[in-house]
Amino acid sequence: MREGDVPVAGSNGIIGYHDVATPISPCITIGRSGNVGTPYIYDKCWAHNTVLYVDDYKGNNPLYLYYLLKTIPLAAFGGGSAVPTLNRNHIHPIEIKHCSTLATQQHIAAILGALDDKIELNRRINANLEEQAIALFKEWFLKNCDVNCRKGHLADVVQIWDALRKPLSGQERDKMQKIYPYYGAAALMDYVDDYLFDGIYLLVGEDGTVIDDRGFPVLQYVWGKFWVNNHAHVLTGTNGFSTESLYILLGLTKVKAIVTGAVQPKINQANLKNIPIDIPPVELLKEYEAIIRPIFAKIRSNREENRRLATLRDALLPKLMRGEIMVV
C-alpha cells in the first residue's frame, strides 16, 4: 500500500489498494457475486466489479442505511442457479420499513457504530500485540538460530490431540443448543451443546483450507470449552514450548511443501510432525514465555470482549430498526 492509495472493496472485503482520484466516500458495498448480499461500509473505497455500491443516500444517514441493510436477507432476493448473483434489479423492489427522521437515524447509527468502533479498536490492539510477540520471536530465535538453537522436528515440541476430535453433521448440530464453539479447518463453523476440549489449543487446518496464498498454515488460536471436527489438527506445545510459542513458530513456517492432495489439499499428521524446525534452549524459551504470557492474556481478554460486544450489537440491531427500543 502506498500513501494516498484507497482500498478496493470486493465481495469479501478489502482485496487490494488503488491510486484513484475520486474514491466513493462514504462507501457502502453489497456483494453481488461470491459473498452475495453481504454489506460493508468504508470511509472511502474503490468498488470492485464483484460488488454493488450505494451512490445516492437520498438524505439518509449512510451508517444507519448500512445497519438497515444488515437486517435484510439480501441473498434470498438474488438469482443464479449455479453461481449466486445479486444485482440492483433484485434489490430495488425490496420493501422496507425504516426510520425517516434523520436525527433518530443518527442516534441509532451512533449506538451501533460505537460498538463496532470498540470491536475494531480491540482488533487493532490485538494485531499490534501479536506483532510484538512475532518480532521478539524473530529477534531471539530466527536471527541467531545457529548459535542458540538445535535442529529438530515439530514432533519434538507438540502434543497432538486429534484422537479426541469428532465431526458432527449439520443436521445433528441443528438439533443442539448453541452454547460451545464448533471449529472446522479454518474457522468457527457453528455452536453446539457439548464440548470435547477445555483449555488453550492451536488448531491447524488438516484438509480443505490448509494454507494461505503465501504458503503458511491456516491457524486458529482457541481457548475455553469447544468442539473440533476432523478437519483440523489439535495441538498444544511441550518441551519448553507453550501453545502460544507454537502458534508464533508455525505462523512463521511455510508448509506448502508438505501439502498433499490434488483435489482436496491436505496436511496429514505424519507430514505435520516431520516439519523441520530450530529448537531454542529451554531457558531462553522460558524467558520468552514470561514476556508473551501477559500479551496473549490481553489478546484473549480483548477477543472475549469483542464477542460480548458483537452479541450485544446483534441483539440491539433488529430492535432499534423496528423501533422496539426508543432512542433520544
mmCIF file of C-alpha atoms in Angstrom:
data_model
loop_
_atom_site.group_PDB
_atom_site.id
_atom_site.type_symbol
_atom_site.label_atom_id
_atom_site.label_comp_id
_atom_site.label_asym_id
_atom_site.label_seq_id
_atom_site.Cartn_x
_atom_site.Cartn_y
_atom_site.Cartn_z
ATOM 1 C CA MET A 1 0.000 0.000 0.000
ATOM 2 C CA ARG A 2 1.293 3.427 -0.943
ATOM 3 C CA GLU A 3 0.431 6.663 0.813
ATOM 4 C CA GLY A 4 -2.700 8.105 -0.743
ATOM 5 C CA ASP A 5 -3.988 4.789 -2.109
ATOM 6 C CA VAL A 6 -7.584 3.832 -1.288
ATOM 7 C CA PRO A 7 -8.903 0.323 -0.617
ATOM 8 C CA VAL A 8 -10.553 -1.696 -3.356
ATOM 9 C CA ALA A 9 -13.708 -3.262 -1.900
ATOM 10 C CA GLY A 10 -14.615 -6.752 -3.128
ATOM 11 C CA SER A 11 -17.432 -9.057 -2.103
ATOM 12 C CA ASN A 12 -15.406 -10.436 0.834
ATOM 13 C CA GLY A 13 -13.900 -7.148 2.000
ATOM 14 C CA ILE A 14 -10.742 -5.298 1.001
ATOM 15 C CA ILE A 15 -8.966 -7.088 -1.853
ATOM 16 C CA GLY A 16 -6.257 -4.511 -2.615
ATOM 17 C CA TYR A 17 -5.470 -0.832 -2.963
ATOM 18 C CA HIS A 18 -5.598 1.545 -5.896
ATOM 19 C CA ASP A 19 -4.452 5.096 -6.505
ATOM 20 C CA VAL A 20 -7.672 6.674 -7.750
ATOM 21 C CA ALA A 21 -8.524 10.348 -7.898
ATOM 22 C CA THR A 22 -12.182 10.145 -6.849
ATOM 23 C CA PRO A 23 -12.961 7.280 -4.460
ATOM 24 C CA ILE A 24 -16.527 6.756 -3.258
ATOM 25 C CA SER A 25 -16.949 8.324 0.181
ATOM 26 C CA PRO A 26 -18.636 7.152 2.324
ATOM 27 C CA CYS A 27 -18.883 3.790 0.598
ATOM 28 C CA ILE A 28 -21.449 1.058 1.232
ATOM 29 C CA THR A 29 -20.891 -2.084 -0.834
ATOM 30 C CA ILE A 30 -23.023 -5.204 -1.234
ATOM 31 C CA GLY A 31 -21.601 -8.459 -2.560
ATOM 32 C CA ARG A 32 -23.067 -9.228 -5.972
ATOM 33 C CA SER A 33 -21.051 -12.408 -6.591
ATOM 34 C CA GLY A 34 -19.098 -14.587 -4.220
ATOM 35 C CA ASN A 35 -20.201 -13.359 -0.782
ATOM 36 C CA VAL A 36 -23.628 -12.417 -2.124
ATOM 37 C CA GLY A 37 -25.711 -9.893 -0.209
ATOM 38 C CA THR A 38 -23.142 -9.061 2.463
ATOM 39 C CA PRO A 39 -22.879 -5.305 3.123
ATOM 40 C CA TYR A 40 -19.691 -3.467 4.131
ATOM 41 C CA ILE A 41 -19.083 0.200 4.866
ATOM 42 C CA TYR A 42 -15.848 2.146 4.416
ATOM 43 C CA ASP A 43 -14.840 5.778 4.926
ATOM 44 C CA LYS A 44 -13.817 5.689 1.289
ATOM 45 C CA CYS A 45 -13.176 2.960 -1.237
ATOM 46 C CA TRP A 46 -12.996 1.974 -4.865
ATOM 47 C CA ALA A 47 -15.737 -0.567 -5.671
ATOM 48 C CA HIS A 48 -14.649 -3.766 -7.459
ATOM 49 C CA ASN A 49 -16.950 -5.285 -10.086
ATOM 50 C CA THR A 50 -17.889 -8.084 -7.658
ATOM 51 C CA VAL A 51 -19.944 -5.623 -5.596
ATOM 52 C CA LEU A 52 -22.835 -3.234 -5.865
ATOM 53 C CA TYR A 53 -22.406 0.101 -4.151
ATOM 54 C CA VAL A 54 -24.764 2.774 -2.877
ATOM 55 C CA ASP A 55 -24.166 6.032 -4.743
ATOM 56 C CA ASP A 56 -27.156 8.044 -3.511
ATOM 57 C CA TYR A 57 -28.243 8.064 0.137
ATOM 58 C CA LYS A 58 -31.236 10.317 -0.591
ATOM 59 C CA GLY A 59 -30.660 12.418 2.511
ATOM 60 C CA ASN A 60 -30.388 9.436 4.877
ATOM 61 C CA ASN A 61 -27.549 8.698 7.275
ATOM 62 C CA PRO A 62 -25.145 6.285 5.472
ATOM 63 C CA LEU A 63 -24.180 4.393 8.625
ATOM 64 C CA TYR A 64 -27.843 3.913 9.508
ATOM 65 C CA LEU A 65 -28.511 2.551 5.992
ATOM 66 C CA TYR A 66 -25.590 0.156 6.361
ATOM 67 C CA TYR A 67 -27.067 -1.300 9.560
ATOM 68 C CA LEU A 68 -30.503 -1.395 7.955
ATOM 69 C CA LEU A 69 -29.097 -3.441 5.080
ATOM 70 C CA LYS A 70 -27.638 -5.897 7.599
ATOM 71 C CA THR A 71 -31.163 -6.695 8.831
ATOM 72 C CA ILE A 72 -32.340 -7.722 5.346
ATOM 73 C CA PRO A 73 -31.529 -11.232 3.992
ATOM 74 C CA LEU A 74 -30.392 -9.764 0.676
ATOM 75 C CA ALA A 75 -29.024 -13.052 -0.662
ATOM 76 C CA ALA A 76 -32.546 -14.503 -0.582
ATOM 77 C CA PHE A 77 -33.615 -11.991 -3.237
ATOM 78 C CA GLY A 78 -30.776 -12.822 -5.636
ATOM 79 C CA GLY A 79 -30.627 -15.070 -8.649
ATOM 80 C CA GLY A 80 -28.342 -17.561 -10.355
ATOM 81 C CA SER A 81 -28.699 -21.331 -10.200
ATOM 82 C CA ALA A 82 -25.053 -22.446 -10.321
ATOM 83 C CA VAL A 83 -23.410 -19.209 -9.116
ATOM 84 C CA PRO A 84 -25.467 -16.959 -6.778
ATOM 85 C CA THR A 85 -25.694 -13.384 -8.037
ATOM 86 C CA LEU A 86 -27.286 -10.142 -6.928
ATOM 87 C CA ASN A 87 -27.946 -7.007 -8.950
ATOM 88 C CA ARG A 88 -29.808 -3.755 -8.486
ATOM 89 C CA ASN A 89 -32.928 -5.175 -10.127
ATOM 90 C CA HIS A 90 -33.055 -7.747 -7.337
ATOM 91 C CA ILE A 91 -32.619 -5.119 -4.633
ATOM 92 C CA HIS A 92 -34.729 -2.178 -5.786
ATOM 93 C CA PRO A 93 -38.155 -3.891 -5.382
ATOM 94 C CA ILE A 94 -37.449 -4.956 -1.765
ATOM 95 C CA GLU A 95 -39.952 -3.315 0.563
ATOM 96 C CA ILE A 96 -38.520 -1.968 3.809
ATOM 97 C CA LYS A 97 -39.741 -0.150 6.866
ATOM 98 C CA HIS A 98 -37.267 2.337 8.232
ATOM 99 C CA CYS A 99 -36.989 5.426 10.367
ATOM 100 C CA SER A 100 -37.478 8.555 8.281
ATOM 101 C CA THR A 101 -36.249 11.034 10.909
ATOM 102 C CA LEU A 102 -32.612 11.899 10.272
ATOM 103 C CA ALA A 103 -31.978 12.714 13.941
ATOM 104 C CA THR A 104 -33.207 9.263 15.009
ATOM 105 C CA GLN A 105 -31.149 7.621 12.257
ATOM 106 C CA GLN A 106 -28.072 9.402 13.579
ATOM 107 C CA HIS A 107 -28.777 8.231 17.159
ATOM 108 C CA ILE A 108 -29.206 4.618 16.040
ATOM 109 C CA ALA A 109 -26.056 4.790 13.922
ATOM 110 C CA ALA A 110 -24.134 6.288 16.857
ATOM 111 C CA ILE A 111 -25.169 3.471 19.228
ATOM 112 C CA LEU A 112 -24.318 0.636 16.838
ATOM 113 C CA GLY A 113 -21.283 2.440 15.435
ATOM 114 C CA ALA A 114 -19.786 2.886 18.909
ATOM 115 C CA LEU A 115 -19.959 -0.864 19.476
ATOM 116 C CA ASP A 116 -18.330 -1.615 16.123
ATOM 117 C CA ASP A 117 -15.676 1.047 16.731
ATOM 118 C CA LYS A 118 -14.723 -0.615 20.021
ATOM 119 C CA ILE A 119 -14.608 -4.027 18.332
ATOM 120 C CA GLU A 120 -12.314 -2.631 15.637
ATOM 121 C CA LEU A 121 -10.093 -0.921 18.232
ATOM 122 C CA ASN A 122 -9.687 -4.204 20.119
ATOM 123 C CA ARG A 123 -8.901 -5.984 16.851
ATOM 124 C CA ARG A 124 -6.160 -3.470 16.053
ATOM 125 C CA ILE A 125 -4.733 -3.685 19.568
ATOM 126 C CA ASN A 126 -4.586 -7.473 19.264
ATOM 127 C CA ALA A 127 -2.886 -7.256 15.869
ATOM 128 C CA ASN A 128 -0.270 -4.957 17.391
ATOM 129 C CA LEU A 129 0.243 -7.216 20.413
ATOM 130 C CA GLU A 130 0.688 -10.244 18.181
ATOM 131 C CA GLU A 131 3.188 -8.355 16.018
ATOM 132 C CA GLN A 132 5.219 -7.606 19.161
ATOM 133 C CA ALA A 133 5.347 -11.299 20.062
ATOM 134 C CA ILE A 134 6.331 -12.193 16.489
ATOM 135 C CA ALA A 135 9.049 -9.535 16.323
ATOM 136 C CA LEU A 136 10.568 -10.763 19.580
ATOM 137 C CA PHE A 137 10.486 -14.396 18.392
ATOM 138 C CA LYS A 138 12.256 -13.425 15.176
ATOM 139 C CA GLU A 139 14.894 -11.429 17.064
ATOM 140 C CA TRP A 140 15.629 -14.132 19.632
ATOM 141 C CA PHE A 141 15.185 -17.365 17.691
ATOM 142 C CA LEU A 142 15.463 -16.727 13.947
ATOM 143 C CA LYS A 143 18.296 -14.235 13.564
ATOM 144 C CA ASN A 144 20.531 -16.148 15.965
ATOM 145 C CA CYS A 145 19.244 -19.674 15.444
ATOM 146 C CA ASP A 146 22.685 -21.077 14.516
ATOM 147 C CA VAL A 147 24.010 -20.037 17.910
ATOM 148 C CA ASN A 148 21.028 -20.604 20.166
ATOM 149 C CA CYS A 149 19.059 -23.443 18.574
ATOM 150 C CA ARG A 150 19.345 -27.136 17.785
ATOM 151 C CA LYS A 151 17.855 -28.936 14.803
ATOM 152 C CA GLY A 152 14.707 -30.949 15.295
ATOM 153 C CA HIS A 153 11.173 -31.587 14.073
ATOM 154 C CA LEU A 154 7.776 -30.319 15.096
ATOM 155 C CA ALA A 155 7.083 -33.681 16.758
ATOM 156 C CA ASP A 156 9.718 -32.735 19.363
ATOM 157 C CA VAL A 157 7.685 -29.795 20.680
ATOM 158 C CA VAL A 158 3.992 -30.691 20.179
ATOM 159 C CA GLN A 159 1.318 -32.891 21.608
ATOM 160 C CA ILE A 160 -1.386 -33.827 19.114
ATOM 161 C CA TRP A 161 -4.919 -34.441 20.368
ATOM 162 C CA ASP A 162 -6.563 -35.487 17.099
ATOM 163 C CA ALA A 163 -7.900 -38.732 18.591
ATOM 164 C CA LEU A 164 -10.386 -36.698 20.644
ATOM 165 C CA ARG A 165 -11.973 -34.967 17.635
ATOM 166 C CA LYS A 166 -15.436 -35.867 16.443
ATOM 167 C CA PRO A 167 -17.318 -34.480 13.424
ATOM 168 C CA LEU A 168 -20.980 -33.536 13.675
ATOM 169 C CA SER A 169 -23.275 -33.228 10.695
ATOM 170 C CA GLY A 170 -25.238 -30.064 10.060
ATOM 171 C CA GLN A 171 -28.415 -32.000 10.853
ATOM 172 C CA GLU A 172 -27.016 -33.048 14.229
ATOM 173 C CA ARG A 173 -25.908 -29.502 15.043
ATOM 174 C CA ASP A 174 -29.300 -28.067 14.099
ATOM 175 C CA LYS A 175 -30.870 -30.023 16.970
ATOM 176 C CA MET A 176 -28.416 -28.651 19.533
ATOM 177 C CA GLN A 177 -28.458 -25.581 21.729
ATOM 178 C CA LYS A 178 -25.887 -23.002 20.604
ATOM 179 C CA ILE A 179 -23.520 -22.886 23.596
ATOM 180 C CA TYR A 180 -19.974 -24.011 22.751
ATOM 181 C CA PRO A 181 -17.923 -23.116 19.639
ATOM 182 C CA TYR A 182 -17.643 -25.755 16.918
ATOM 183 C CA TYR A 183 -14.478 -25.321 14.828
ATOM 184 C CA GLY A 184 -13.575 -26.611 11.383
ATOM 185 C CA ALA A 185 -10.352 -26.487 9.365
ATOM 186 C CA ALA A 186 -10.197 -22.726 9.002
ATOM 187 C CA ALA A 187 -12.884 -21.057 11.104
ATOM 188 C CA LEU A 188 -15.607 -21.193 13.702
ATOM 189 C CA MET A 189 -18.465 -23.019 11.953
ATOM 190 C CA ASP A 190 -21.251 -23.252 14.499
ATOM 191 C CA TYR A 191 -22.151 -23.660 18.165
ATOM 192 C CA VAL A 192 -23.154 -26.926 19.859
ATOM 193 C CA ASP A 193 -24.440 -28.063 23.260
ATOM 194 C CA ASP A 194 -21.360 -30.003 24.414
ATOM 195 C CA TYR A 195 -17.579 -29.761 24.216
ATOM 196 C CA LEU A 196 -14.567 -32.008 23.643
ATOM 197 C CA PHE A 197 -11.761 -29.703 24.760
ATOM 198 C CA ASP A 198 -11.255 -27.255 27.618
ATOM 199 C CA GLY A 199 -8.099 -25.144 27.664
ATOM 200 C CA ILE A 200 -5.792 -23.283 25.294
ATOM 201 C CA TYR A 201 -5.104 -25.050 21.985
ATOM 202 C CA LEU A 202 -3.803 -24.423 18.486
ATOM 203 C CA LEU A 203 -5.821 -25.684 15.518
ATOM 204 C CA VAL A 204 -4.032 -26.366 12.225
ATOM 205 C CA GLY A 205 -6.067 -26.956 9.075
ATOM 206 C CA GLU A 206 -5.847 -30.633 8.055
ATOM 207 C CA ASP A 207 -7.851 -30.686 4.830
ATOM 208 C CA GLY A 208 -9.709 -28.173 2.716
ATOM 209 C CA THR A 209 -8.344 -24.721 3.518
ATOM 210 C CA VAL A 210 -4.920 -25.592 4.941
ATOM 211 C CA ILE A 211 -2.560 -22.835 3.713
ATOM 212 C CA ASP A 212 -2.851 -19.180 2.773
ATOM 213 C CA ASP A 213 -1.744 -17.686 -0.533
ATOM 214 C CA ARG A 214 1.831 -17.340 0.778
ATOM 215 C CA GLY A 215 2.178 -20.982 1.810
ATOM 216 C CA PHE A 216 1.786 -20.524 5.575
ATOM 217 C CA PRO A 217 -0.553 -22.840 7.527
ATOM 218 C CA VAL A 218 -4.087 -21.812 8.456
ATOM 219 C CA LEU A 219 -4.049 -21.496 12.254
ATOM 220 C CA GLN A 220 -6.676 -20.870 14.914
ATOM 221 C CA TYR A 221 -5.628 -19.896 18.442
ATOM 222 C CA VAL A 222 -8.559 -21.027 20.615
ATOM 223 C CA TRP A 223 -9.364 -21.446 24.295
ATOM 224 C CA GLY A 224 -12.128 -22.372 26.719
ATOM 225 C CA LYS A 225 -14.654 -25.141 26.108
ATOM 226 C CA PHE A 226 -15.132 -26.078 22.437
ATOM 227 C CA TRP A 227 -15.676 -28.856 19.882
ATOM 228 C CA VAL A 228 -13.484 -29.586 16.840
ATOM 229 C CA ASN A 229 -14.410 -31.623 13.785
ATOM 230 C CA ASN A 230 -11.943 -33.886 11.974
ATOM 231 C CA HIS A 231 -10.719 -31.226 9.527
ATOM 232 C CA ALA A 232 -8.315 -29.508 11.931
ATOM 233 C CA HIS A 233 -5.349 -30.876 13.875
ATOM 234 C CA VAL A 234 -5.484 -30.046 17.593
ATOM 235 C CA LEU A 235 -2.111 -29.147 19.133
ATOM 236 C CA THR A 236 -0.541 -27.951 22.353
ATOM 237 C CA GLY A 237 3.116 -27.164 22.991
ATOM 238 C CA THR A 238 5.507 -29.241 25.066
ATOM 239 C CA ASN A 239 9.218 -29.491 25.954
ATOM 240 C CA GLY A 240 9.519 -25.762 26.659
ATOM 241 C CA PHE A 241 7.037 -24.621 24.019
ATOM 242 C CA SER A 242 3.734 -23.185 25.161
ATOM 243 C CA THR A 243 0.786 -23.235 22.788
ATOM 244 C CA GLU A 244 1.436 -19.513 22.187
ATOM 245 C CA SER A 245 5.070 -20.101 21.195
ATOM 246 C CA LEU A 246 3.917 -22.913 18.936
ATOM 247 C CA TYR A 247 1.400 -20.536 17.336
ATOM 248 C CA ILE A 248 4.153 -17.986 16.615
ATOM 249 C CA LEU A 249 6.549 -20.670 15.308
ATOM 250 C CA LEU A 250 4.044 -22.217 12.897
ATOM 251 C CA GLY A 251 2.838 -18.788 11.804
ATOM 252 C CA LEU A 252 6.384 -18.151 10.568
ATOM 253 C CA THR A 253 6.828 -21.574 8.925
ATOM 254 C CA LYS A 254 5.928 -22.187 5.283
ATOM 255 C CA VAL A 255 4.332 -25.604 4.853
ATOM 256 C CA LYS A 256 3.307 -25.666 1.196
ATOM 257 C CA ALA A 257 5.836 -28.441 0.507
ATOM 258 C CA ILE A 258 4.046 -30.882 2.845
ATOM 259 C CA VAL A 259 0.547 -30.337 1.420
ATOM 260 C CA THR A 260 -0.789 -33.372 -0.440
ATOM 261 C CA GLY A 261 -3.922 -33.997 -2.479
ATOM 262 C CA ALA A 262 -4.628 -32.727 -5.975
ATOM 263 C CA VAL A 263 -8.340 -32.039 -5.493
ATOM 264 C CA GLN A 264 -8.585 -31.669 -1.707
ATOM 265 C CA PRO A 265 -5.433 -30.108 -0.158
ATOM 266 C CA LYS A 266 -4.368 -31.957 2.970
ATOM 267 C CA ILE A 267 -1.716 -31.770 5.698
ATOM 268 C CA ASN A 268 -1.589 -35.218 7.238
ATOM 269 C CA GLN A 269 -0.368 -35.783 10.768
ATOM 270 C CA ALA A 270 2.842 -37.550 9.742
ATOM 271 C CA ASN A 271 3.935 -34.694 7.492
ATOM 272 C CA LEU A 272 2.977 -32.151 10.149
ATOM 273 C CA LYS A 273 5.099 -33.865 12.790
ATOM 274 C CA ASN A 274 8.026 -34.113 10.372
ATOM 275 C CA ILE A 275 8.337 -30.358 9.713
ATOM 276 C CA PRO A 276 11.976 -29.414 10.396
ATOM 277 C CA ILE A 277 12.400 -26.661 12.993
ATOM 278 C CA ASP A 278 15.099 -24.953 15.028
ATOM 279 C CA ILE A 279 14.543 -25.600 18.740
ATOM 280 C CA PRO A 280 15.753 -22.878 21.149
ATOM 281 C CA PRO A 281 17.217 -23.711 24.565
ATOM 282 C CA VAL A 282 14.554 -24.295 27.226
ATOM 283 C CA GLU A 283 15.872 -21.495 29.450
ATOM 284 C CA LEU A 284 15.625 -18.985 26.620
ATOM 285 C CA LEU A 285 12.111 -20.199 25.829
ATOM 286 C CA LYS A 286 11.141 -19.639 29.478
ATOM 287 C CA GLU A 287 12.328 -16.009 29.234
ATOM 288 C CA TYR A 288 10.332 -15.553 26.045
ATOM 289 C CA GLU A 289 7.255 -17.156 27.632
ATOM 290 C CA ALA A 290 7.425 -14.769 30.586
ATOM 291 C CA ILE A 291 7.196 -11.851 28.172
ATOM 292 C CA ILE A 292 4.462 -13.126 25.870
ATOM 293 C CA ARG A 293 2.231 -14.660 28.564
ATOM 294 C CA PRO A 294 0.617 -11.320 29.524
ATOM 295 C CA ILE A 295 0.483 -10.327 25.836
ATOM 296 C CA PHE A 296 -1.675 -13.332 24.963
ATOM 297 C CA ALA A 297 -3.748 -12.924 28.131
ATOM 298 C CA LYS A 298 -4.647 -9.441 26.861
ATOM 299 C CA ILE A 299 -5.358 -10.828 23.361
ATOM 300 C CA ARG A 300 -7.783 -13.372 24.844
ATOM 301 C CA SER A 301 -9.420 -10.707 27.010
ATOM 302 C CA ASN A 302 -9.937 -8.394 24.025
ATOM 303 C CA ARG A 303 -11.376 -11.171 21.894
ATOM 304 C CA GLU A 304 -13.770 -12.163 24.687
ATOM 305 C CA GLU A 305 -14.881 -8.551 24.973
ATOM 306 C CA ASN A 306 -15.420 -8.424 21.209
ATOM 307 C CA ARG A 307 -17.647 -11.485 21.393
ATOM 308 C CA ARG A 308 -19.776 -9.828 24.076
ATOM 309 C CA LEU A 309 -19.929 -6.568 22.139
ATOM 310 C CA ALA A 310 -20.875 -8.350 18.909
ATOM 311 C CA THR A 311 -23.621 -10.265 20.744
ATOM 312 C CA LEU A 312 -24.969 -7.009 22.184
ATOM 313 C CA ARG A 313 -24.812 -5.272 18.798
ATOM 314 C CA ASP A 314 -26.589 -8.135 17.050
ATOM 315 C CA ALA A 315 -29.313 -8.149 19.710
ATOM 316 C CA LEU A 316 -29.820 -4.373 19.544
ATOM 317 C CA LEU A 317 -29.714 -4.092 15.745
ATOM 318 C CA PRO A 318 -33.163 -5.506 14.843
ATOM 319 C CA LYS A 319 -34.826 -3.961 17.897
ATOM 320 C CA LEU A 320 -33.518 -0.495 17.056
ATOM 321 C CA MET A 321 -34.522 -0.853 13.430
ATOM 322 C CA ARG A 322 -38.051 -1.978 14.343
ATOM 323 C CA GLY A 323 -38.444 0.825 16.858
ATOM 324 C CA GLU A 324 -38.769 -1.564 19.796
ATOM 325 C CA ILE A 325 -36.069 0.411 21.612
ATOM 326 C CA MET A 326 -36.542 4.151 21.684
ATOM 327 C CA VAL A 327 -33.562 6.461 21.211
ATOM 328 C CA VAL A 328 -33.388 10.106 22.187
#
